[in-house]
Amino acid sequence: GAGVPSCVSRSDPDNRVVLSGEQRPSHRSSQALLLSLTQSIAPLDASIEGTYRFYHDAYWISANTVSLAWFQKLGKGVVLSPSVRYYRQSAANFYGIQFPGDPINDPDLVPRFYSADYRLSKLETFTLGLETTFKLGEHFDLHLGYQRYWLHGLDHETDQSTYPKANIFTIGLSYAF
């Protein structure tokens, strides 16, 4: 947008004024293509599902996601589902860890758009998961899950400690009618 960006300026060790905060475009459109294949494996009373997703948006982020999940029936009322997922994206065209300019004293050096949000950097994520579904009667299913999730920066600028790791526990109840 127009006008003075919402930011704070400070001096870096070389006495240059640098920006912190961000100014993102006000509009973001995206396109995605998803391919999925599920194959039943009758002798094992199981199935396997593979997916691929391509993503591109107005920030010039392009991303690829590949995932694989196994669905194993255990008796009549339990399904065990291990999964793995890999995601990789390019950086937004306005991502960086430091930007020149002073919005008060030298606004001509301030980039139109800028952000140091690590989620806009070049990165990859890994997810390993395990979900168990229990059939509770005719209409209800109970879902219990665990995922280990971690991000890794690929731009060689953003500090790796910025990228989180997480243990994700989920519980859900679904009703089919």
JSON list of C-alpha atoms in Angstrom, two decimals:
[
{"chain": "A", "resi": 1, "resn": "GLY", "atom": "CA", "xyz": [0.00, 0.00, 0.00]},
{"chain": "A", "resi": 2, "resn": "ALA", "atom": "CA", "xyz": [0.71, 3.68, -0.12]},
{"chain": "A", "resi": 3, "resn": "GLY", "atom": "CA", "xyz": [1.92, 5.84, 2.72]},
{"chain": "A", "resi": 4, "resn": "VAL", "atom": "CA", "xyz": [4.46, 5.22, 5.44]},
{"chain": "A", "resi": 5, "resn": "PRO", "atom": "CA", "xyz": [4.87, 1.52, 6.24]},
{"chain": "A", "resi": 6, "resn": "SER", "atom": "CA", "xyz": [4.18, 0.29, 9.75]},
{"chain": "A", "resi": 7, "resn": "CYS", "atom": "CA", "xyz": [7.68, -0.43, 10.96]},
{"chain": "A", "resi": 8, "resn": "VAL", "atom": "CA", "xyz": [10.32, 0.45, 13.48]},
{"chain": "A", "resi": 9, "resn": "SER", "atom": "CA", "xyz": [13.78, 1.50, 12.40]},
{"chain": "A", "resi": 10, "resn": "ARG", "atom": "CA", "xyz": [17.00, 0.90, 14.28]},
{"chain": "A", "resi": 11, "resn": "SER", "atom": "CA", "xyz": [20.73, 0.97, 13.56]},
{"chain": "A", "resi": 12, "resn": "ASP", "atom": "CA", "xyz": [22.68, -2.16, 12.81]},
{"chain": "A", "resi": 13, "resn": "PRO", "atom": "CA", "xyz": [26.33, -2.68, 13.95]},
{"chain": "A", "resi": 14, "resn": "ASP", "atom": "CA", "xyz": [27.61, -0.80, 10.85]},
{"chain": "A", "resi": 15, "resn": "ASN", "atom": "CA", "xyz": [25.46, 2.27, 11.77]},
{"chain": "A", "resi": 16, "resn": "ARG", "atom": "CA", "xyz": [23.07, 1.74, 8.87]},
{"chain": "A", "resi": 17, "resn": "VAL", "atom": "CA", "xyz": [19.40, 2.22, 9.60]},
{"chain": "A", "resi": 18, "resn": "VAL", "atom": "CA", "xyz": [17.45, -0.99, 9.08]},
{"chain": "A", "resi": 19, "resn": "LEU", "atom": "CA", "xyz": [13.76, -1.80, 9.27]},
{"chain": "A", "resi": 20, "resn": "SER", "atom": "CA", "xyz": [11.99, -4.24, 11.52]},
{"chain": "A", "resi": 21, "resn": "GLY", "atom": "CA", "xyz": [8.35, -5.17, 11.33]},
{"chain": "A", "resi": 22, "resn": "GLU", "atom": "CA", "xyz": [6.77, -5.79, 7.96]},
{"chain": "A", "resi": 23, "resn": "GLN", "atom": "CA", "xyz": [4.72, -4.41, 5.09]},
{"chain": "A", "resi": 24, "resn": "ARG", "atom": "CA", "xyz": [2.95, -7.11, 3.07]},
{"chain": "A", "resi": 25, "resn": "PRO", "atom": "CA", "xyz": [0.82, -6.75, -0.06]},
{"chain": "A", "resi": 26, "resn": "SER", "atom": "CA", "xyz": [-2.87, -6.34, 0.75]},
{"chain": "A", "resi": 27, "resn": "HIS", "atom": "CA", "xyz": [-3.91, -9.11, -1.68]},
{"chain": "A", "resi": 28, "resn": "ARG", "atom": "CA", "xyz": [-2.72, -12.70, -1.97]},
{"chain": "A", "resi": 29, "resn": "SER", "atom": "CA", "xyz": [-4.06, -15.11, -4.55]},
{"chain": "A", "resi": 30, "resn": "SER", "atom": "CA", "xyz": [-2.95, -18.72, -4.83]},
{"chain": "A", "resi": 31, "resn": "GLN", "atom": "CA", "xyz": [-3.26, -21.75, -7.07]},
{"chain": "A", "resi": 32, "resn": "ALA", "atom": "CA", "xyz": [-2.89, -25.39, -6.08]},
{"chain": "A", "resi": 33, "resn": "LEU", "atom": "CA", "xyz": [-2.90, -28.72, -7.86]},
{"chain": "A", "resi": 34, "resn": "LEU", "atom": "CA", "xyz": [-3.53, -31.88, -5.83]},
{"chain": "A", "resi": 35, "resn": "LEU", "atom": "CA", "xyz": [-3.00, -35.42, -7.08]},
{"chain": "A", "resi": 36, "resn": "SER", "atom": "CA", "xyz": [-4.02, -38.33, -4.86]},
{"chain": "A", "resi": 37, "resn": "LEU", "atom": "CA", "xyz": [-3.93, -42.07, -5.32]},
{"chain": "A", "resi": 38, "resn": "THR", "atom": "CA", "xyz": [-5.40, -44.65, -2.92]},
{"chain": "A", "resi": 39, "resn": "GLN", "atom": "CA", "xyz": [-4.82, -48.36, -3.39]},
{"chain": "A", "resi": 40, "resn": "SER", "atom": "CA", "xyz": [-6.63, -51.07, -1.48]},
{"chain": "A", "resi": 41, "resn": "ILE", "atom": "CA", "xyz": [-4.52, -54.02, -0.38]},
{"chain": "A", "resi": 42, "resn": "ALA", "atom": "CA", "xyz": [-7.21, -56.64, 0.27]},
{"chain": "A", "resi": 43, "resn": "PRO", "atom": "CA", "xyz": [-4.97, -59.51, 1.50]},
{"chain": "A", "resi": 44, "resn": "LEU", "atom": "CA", "xyz": [-3.71, -57.25, 4.32]},
{"chain": "A", "resi": 45, "resn": "ASP", "atom": "CA", "xyz": [-7.09, -55.58, 4.99]},
{"chain": "A", "resi": 46, "resn": "ALA", "atom": "CA", "xyz": [-5.31, -52.26, 4.42]},
{"chain": "A", "resi": 47, "resn": "SER", "atom": "CA", "xyz": [-4.88, -49.40, 1.99]},
{"chain": "A", "resi": 48, "resn": "ILE", "atom": "CA", "xyz": [-2.16, -46.94, 1.09]},
{"chain": "A", "resi": 49, "resn": "GLU", "atom": "CA", "xyz": [-2.63, -43.34, 0.02]},
{"chain": "A", "resi": 50, "resn": "GLY", "atom": "CA", "xyz": [-0.08, -41.12, -1.70]},
{"chain": "A", "resi": 51, "resn": "THR", "atom": "CA", "xyz": [-0.56, -37.43, -2.45]},
{"chain": "A", "resi": 52, "resn": "TYR", "atom": "CA", "xyz": [1.34, -34.73, -4.26]},
{"chain": "A", "resi": 53, "resn": "ARG", "atom": "CA", "xyz": [0.44, -31.03, -4.09]},
{"chain": "A", "resi": 54, "resn": "PHE", "atom": "CA", "xyz": [1.93, -28.14, -6.06]},
{"chain": "A", "resi": 55, "resn": "TYR", "atom": "CA", "xyz": [1.24, -24.61, -4.78]},
{"chain": "A", "resi": 56, "resn": "HIS", "atom": "CA", "xyz": [2.03, -21.14, -6.13]},
{"chain": "A", "resi": 57, "resn": "ASP", "atom": "CA", "xyz": [0.88, -17.72, -4.92]},
{"chain": "A", "resi": 58, "resn": "ALA", "atom": "CA", "xyz": [1.10, -13.98, -5.55]},
{"chain": "A", "resi": 59, "resn": "TYR", "atom": "CA", "xyz": [4.05, -13.71, -3.12]},
{"chain": "A", "resi": 60, "resn": "TRP", "atom": "CA", "xyz": [6.00, -15.87, -5.62]},
{"chain": "A", "resi": 61, "resn": "ILE", "atom": "CA", "xyz": [6.12, -18.75, -3.19]},
{"chain": "A", "resi": 62, "resn": "SER", "atom": "CA", "xyz": [6.16, -22.12, -4.95]},
{"chain": "A", "resi": 63, "resn": "ALA", "atom": "CA", "xyz": [5.78, -25.23, -2.84]},
{"chain": "A", "resi": 64, "resn": "ASN", "atom": "CA", "xyz": [5.72, -28.99, -3.24]},
{"chain": "A", "resi": 65, "resn": "THR", "atom": "CA", "xyz": [4.21, -31.43, -0.75]},
{"chain": "A", "resi": 66, "resn": "VAL", "atom": "CA", "xyz": [4.49, -35.21, -0.85]},
{"chain": "A", "resi": 67, "resn": "SER", "atom": "CA", "xyz": [2.74, -37.45, 1.67]},
{"chain": "A", "resi": 68, "resn": "LEU", "atom": "CA", "xyz": [2.19, -41.14, 2.21]},
{"chain": "A", "resi": 69, "resn": "ALA", "atom": "CA", "xyz": [-0.22, -42.81, 4.67]},
{"chain": "A", "resi": 70, "resn": "TRP", "atom": "CA", "xyz": [-0.98, -46.43, 5.46]},
{"chain": "A", "resi": 71, "resn": "PHE", "atom": "CA", "xyz": [-4.42, -47.44, 6.79]},
{"chain": "A", "resi": 72, "resn": "GLN", "atom": "CA", "xyz": [-4.36, -50.79, 8.57]},
{"chain": "A", "resi": 73, "resn": "LYS", "atom": "CA", "xyz": [-7.57, -52.35, 9.88]},
{"chain": "A", "resi": 74, "resn": "LEU", "atom": "CA", "xyz": [-7.15, -54.20, 13.15]},
{"chain": "A", "resi": 75, "resn": "GLY", "atom": "CA", "xyz": [-10.29, -56.25, 13.71]},
{"chain": "A", "resi": 76, "resn": "LYS", "atom": "CA", "xyz": [-13.68, -54.70, 12.99]},
{"chain": "A", "resi": 77, "resn": "GLY", "atom": "CA", "xyz": [-13.40, -51.46, 14.90]},
{"chain": "A", "resi": 78, "resn": "VAL", "atom": "CA", "xyz": [-9.81, -50.12, 14.83]},
{"chain": "A", "resi": 79, "resn": "VAL", "atom": "CA", "xyz": [-7.73, -48.51, 12.06]},
{"chain": "A", "resi": 80, "resn": "LEU", "atom": "CA", "xyz": [-4.04, -47.69, 12.63]},
{"chain": "A", "resi": 81, "resn": "SER", "atom": "CA", "xyz": [-2.60, -45.04, 10.29]},
{"chain": "A", "resi": 82, "resn": "PRO", "atom": "CA", "xyz": [1.13, -44.19, 10.20]},
{"chain": "A", "resi": 83, "resn": "SER", "atom": "CA", "xyz": [2.04, -41.31, 7.86]},
{"chain": "A", "resi": 84, "resn": "VAL", "atom": "CA", "xyz": [4.94, -39.26, 6.55]},
{"chain": "A", "resi": 85, "resn": "ARG", "atom": "CA", "xyz": [4.87, -35.84, 4.89]},
{"chain": "A", "resi": 86, "resn": "TYR", "atom": "CA", "xyz": [7.54, -33.65, 3.27]},
{"chain": "A", "resi": 87, "resn": "TYR", "atom": "CA", "xyz": [7.01, -29.99, 2.28]},
{"chain": "A", "resi": 88, "resn": "ARG", "atom": "CA", "xyz": [9.43, -27.57, 0.58]},
{"chain": "A", "resi": 89, "resn": "GLN", "atom": "CA", "xyz": [8.84, -23.95, -0.43]},
{"chain": "A", "resi": 90, "resn": "SER", "atom": "CA", "xyz": [10.68, -21.07, -2.03]},
{"chain": "A", "resi": 91, "resn": "ALA", "atom": "CA", "xyz": [10.85, -17.69, -0.28]},
{"chain": "A", "resi": 92, "resn": "ALA", "atom": "CA", "xyz": [8.41, -14.85, -0.85]},
{"chain": "A", "resi": 93, "resn": "ASN", "atom": "CA", "xyz": [9.86, -12.22, -3.17]},
{"chain": "A", "resi": 94, "resn": "PHE", "atom": "CA", "xyz": [9.89, -9.70, -0.29]},
{"chain": "A", "resi": 95, "resn": "TYR", "atom": "CA", "xyz": [11.34, -11.94, 2.46]},
{"chain": "A", "resi": 96, "resn": "GLY", "atom": "CA", "xyz": [14.60, -11.05, 4.17]},
{"chain": "A", "resi": 97, "resn": "ILE", "atom": "CA", "xyz": [16.16, -10.83, 7.58]},
{"chain": "A", "resi": 98, "resn": "GLN", "atom": "CA", "xyz": [17.23, -7.18, 7.21]},
{"chain": "A", "resi": 99, "resn": "PHE", "atom": "CA", "xyz": [16.04, -4.30, 5.03]},
{"chain": "A", "resi": 100, "resn": "PRO", "atom": "CA", "xyz": [17.47, -0.85, 4.27]},
{"chain": "A", "resi": 101, "resn": "GLY", "atom": "CA", "xyz": [15.68, 2.43, 4.82]},
{"chain": "A", "resi": 102, "resn": "ASP", "atom": "CA", "xyz": [14.28, 4.82, 7.35]},
{"chain": "A", "resi": 103, "resn": "PRO", "atom": "CA", "xyz": [10.58, 5.62, 6.90]},
{"chain": "A", "resi": 104, "resn": "ILE", "atom": "CA", "xyz": [11.01, 9.08, 8.47]},
{"chain": "A", "resi": 105, "resn": "ASN", "atom": "CA", "xyz": [14.41, 10.37, 7.29]},
{"chain": "A", "resi": 106, "resn": "ASP", "atom": "CA", "xyz": [14.98, 8.41, 4.06]},
{"chain": "A", "resi": 107, "resn": "PRO", "atom": "CA", "xyz": [11.71, 6.85, 2.82]},
{"chain": "A", "resi": 108, "resn": "ASP", "atom": "CA", "xyz": [13.07, 6.35, -0.73]},
{"chain": "A", "resi": 109, "resn": "LEU", "atom": "CA", "xyz": [15.24, 3.45, 0.51]},
{"chain": "A", "resi": 110, "resn": "VAL", "atom": "CA", "xyz": [12.32, 1.65, 2.16]},
{"chain": "A", "resi": 111, "resn": "PRO", "atom": "CA", "xyz": [11.22, -1.31, 0.03]},
{"chain": "A", "resi": 112, "resn": "ARG", "atom": "CA", "xyz": [7.56, -1.30, -0.96]},
{"chain": "A", "resi": 113, "resn": "PHE", "atom": "CA", "xyz": [7.02, -4.72, 0.68]},
{"chain": "A", "resi": 114, "resn": "TYR", "atom": "CA", "xyz": [9.19, -6.49, 3.24]},
{"chain": "A", "resi": 115, "resn": "SER", "atom": "CA", "xyz": [8.87, -9.16, 5.90]},
{"chain": "A", "resi": 116, "resn": "ALA", "atom": "CA", "xyz": [11.18, -11.15, 8.15]},
{"chain": "A", "resi": 117, "resn": "ASP", "atom": "CA", "xyz": [8.45, -13.69, 9.03]},
{"chain": "A", "resi": 118, "resn": "TYR", "atom": "CA", "xyz": [10.28, -17.04, 8.85]},
{"chain": "A", "resi": 119, "resn": "ARG", "atom": "CA", "xyz": [7.13, -18.68, 7.42]},
{"chain": "A", "resi": 120, "resn": "LEU", "atom": "CA", "xyz": [7.83, -16.74, 4.20]},
{"chain": "A", "resi": 121, "resn": "SER", "atom": "CA", "xyz": [11.45, -17.94, 3.93]},
{"chain": "A", "resi": 122, "resn": "LYS", "atom": "CA", "xyz": [12.82, -20.78, 1.83]},
{"chain": "A", "resi": 123, "resn": "LEU", "atom": "CA", "xyz": [12.19, -23.80, 4.03]},
{"chain": "A", "resi": 124, "resn": "GLU", "atom": "CA", "xyz": [11.27, -27.44, 4.31]},
{"chain": "A", "resi": 125, "resn": "THR", "atom": "CA", "xyz": [9.13, -29.30, 6.82]},
{"chain": "A", "resi": 126, "resn": "PHE", "atom": "CA", "xyz": [8.95, -32.92, 7.87]},
{"chain": "A", "resi": 127, "resn": "THR", "atom": "CA", "xyz": [6.02, -34.59, 9.61]},
{"chain": "A", "resi": 128, "resn": "LEU", "atom": "CA", "xyz": [5.84, -38.13, 10.97]},
{"chain": "A", "resi": 129, "resn": "GLY", "atom": "CA", "xyz": [2.50, -39.22, 12.35]},
{"chain": "A", "resi": 130, "resn": "LEU", "atom": "CA", "xyz": [0.44, -42.01, 13.81]},
{"chain": "A", "resi": 131, "resn": "GLU", "atom": "CA", "xyz": [-3.36, -41.96, 14.19]},
{"chain": "A", "resi": 132, "resn": "THR", "atom": "CA", "xyz": [-5.67, -44.58, 15.61]},
{"chain": "A", "resi": 133, "resn": "THR", "atom": "CA", "xyz": [-9.40, -44.57, 14.87]},
{"chain": "A", "resi": 134, "resn": "PHE", "atom": "CA", "xyz": [-11.81, -46.49, 17.08]},
{"chain": "A", "resi": 135, "resn": "LYS", "atom": "CA", "xyz": [-15.34, -47.31, 15.88]},
{"chain": "A", "resi": 136, "resn": "LEU", "atom": "CA", "xyz": [-17.72, -46.50, 18.76]},
{"chain": "A", "resi": 137, "resn": "GLY", "atom": "CA", "xyz": [-21.01, -48.00, 17.66]},
{"chain": "A", "resi": 138, "resn": "GLU", "atom": "CA", "xyz": [-22.78, -47.33, 14.40]},
{"chain": "A", "resi": 139, "resn": "HIS", "atom": "CA", "xyz": [-22.34, -43.55, 14.14]},
{"chain": "A", "resi": 140, "resn": "PHE", "atom": "CA", "xyz": [-19.33, -42.43, 16.21]},
{"chain": "A", "resi": 141, "resn": "ASP", "atom": "CA", "xyz": [-15.56, -42.67, 15.64]},
{"chain": "A", "resi": 142, "resn": "LEU", "atom": "CA", "xyz": [-12.87, -41.65, 18.13]},
{"chain": "A", "resi": 143, "resn": "HIS", "atom": "CA", "xyz": [-9.58, -40.41, 16.63]},
{"chain": "A", "resi": 144, "resn": "LEU", "atom": "CA", "xyz": [-6.33, -40.25, 18.63]},
{"chain": "A", "resi": 145, "resn": "GLY", "atom": "CA", "xyz": [-3.20, -38.97, 16.94]},
{"chain": "A", "resi": 146, "resn": "TYR", "atom": "CA", "xyz": [0.40, -37.93, 17.38]},
{"chain": "A", "resi": 147, "resn": "GLN", "atom": "CA", "xyz": [2.64, -36.05, 14.95]},
{"chain": "A", "resi": 148, "resn": "ARG", "atom": "CA", "xyz": [6.27, -34.98, 15.18]},
{"chain": "A", "resi": 149, "resn": "TYR", "atom": "CA", "xyz": [6.76, -31.81, 13.12]},
{"chain": "A", "resi": 150, "resn": "TRP", "atom": "CA", "xyz": [9.91, -29.86, 12.39]},
{"chain": "A", "resi": 151, "resn": "LEU", "atom": "CA", "xyz": [10.98, -27.06, 10.06]},
{"chain": "A", "resi": 152, "resn": "HIS", "atom": "CA", "xyz": [14.40, -26.40, 8.58]},
{"chain": "A", "resi": 153, "resn": "GLY", "atom": "CA", "xyz": [15.44, -23.15, 6.89]},
{"chain": "A", "resi": 154, "resn": "LEU", "atom": "CA", "xyz": [17.18, -23.36, 3.53]},
{"chain": "A", "resi": 155, "resn": "ASP", "atom": "CA", "xyz": [18.21, -19.74, 2.90]},
{"chain": "A", "resi": 156, "resn": "HIS", "atom": "CA", "xyz": [21.49, -19.82, 4.90]},
{"chain": "A", "resi": 157, "resn": "GLU", "atom": "CA", "xyz": [20.54, -16.43, 6.43]},
{"chain": "A", "resi": 158, "resn": "THR", "atom": "CA", "xyz": [17.69, -17.04, 8.85]},
{"chain": "A", "resi": 159, "resn": "ASP", "atom": "CA", "xyz": [18.91, -18.46, 12.17]},
{"chain": "A", "resi": 160, "resn": "GLN", "atom": "CA", "xyz": [17.92, -22.15, 12.42]},
{"chain": "A", "resi": 161, "resn": "SER", "atom": "CA", "xyz": [16.69, -21.59, 15.99]},
{"chain": "A", "resi": 162, "resn": "THR", "atom": "CA", "xyz": [13.86, -19.52, 14.46]},
{"chain": "A", "resi": 163, "resn": "TYR", "atom": "CA", "xyz": [12.27, -22.64, 12.95]},
{"chain": "A", "resi": 164, "resn": "PRO", "atom": "CA", "xyz": [10.08, -24.55, 15.44]},
{"chain": "A", "resi": 165, "resn": "LYS", "atom": "CA", "xyz": [9.74, -28.21, 16.20]},
{"chain": "A", "resi": 166, "resn": "ALA", "atom": "CA", "xyz": [6.58, -29.59, 17.73]},
{"chain": "A", "resi": 167, "resn": "ASN", "atom": "CA", "xyz": [4.92, -32.65, 19.18]},
{"chain": "A", "resi": 168, "resn": "ILE", "atom": "CA", "xyz": [1.25, -32.50, 18.19]},
{"chain": "A", "resi": 169, "resn": "PHE", "atom": "CA", "xyz": [-1.37, -34.57, 19.98]},
{"chain": "A", "resi": 170, "resn": "THR", "atom": "CA", "xyz": [-4.92, -34.68, 18.62]},
{"chain": "A", "resi": 171, "resn": "ILE", "atom": "CA", "xyz": [-8.19, -36.14, 19.80]},
{"chain": "A", "resi": 172, "resn": "GLY", "atom": "CA", "xyz": [-11.42, -36.02, 17.83]},
{"chain": "A", "resi": 173, "resn": "LEU", "atom": "CA", "xyz": [-14.88, -37.43, 17.74]},
{"chain": "A", "resi": 174, "resn": "SER", "atom": "CA", "xyz": [-16.82, -37.77, 14.47]},
{"chain": "A", "resi": 175, "resn": "TYR", "atom": "CA", "xyz": [-20.46, -38.52, 13.91]},
{"chain": "A", "resi": 176, "resn": "ALA", "atom": "CA", "xyz": [-21.68, -40.06, 10.64]},
{"chain": "A", "resi": 177, "resn": "PHE", "atom": "CA", "xyz": [-25.35, -39.74, 9.76]}
]
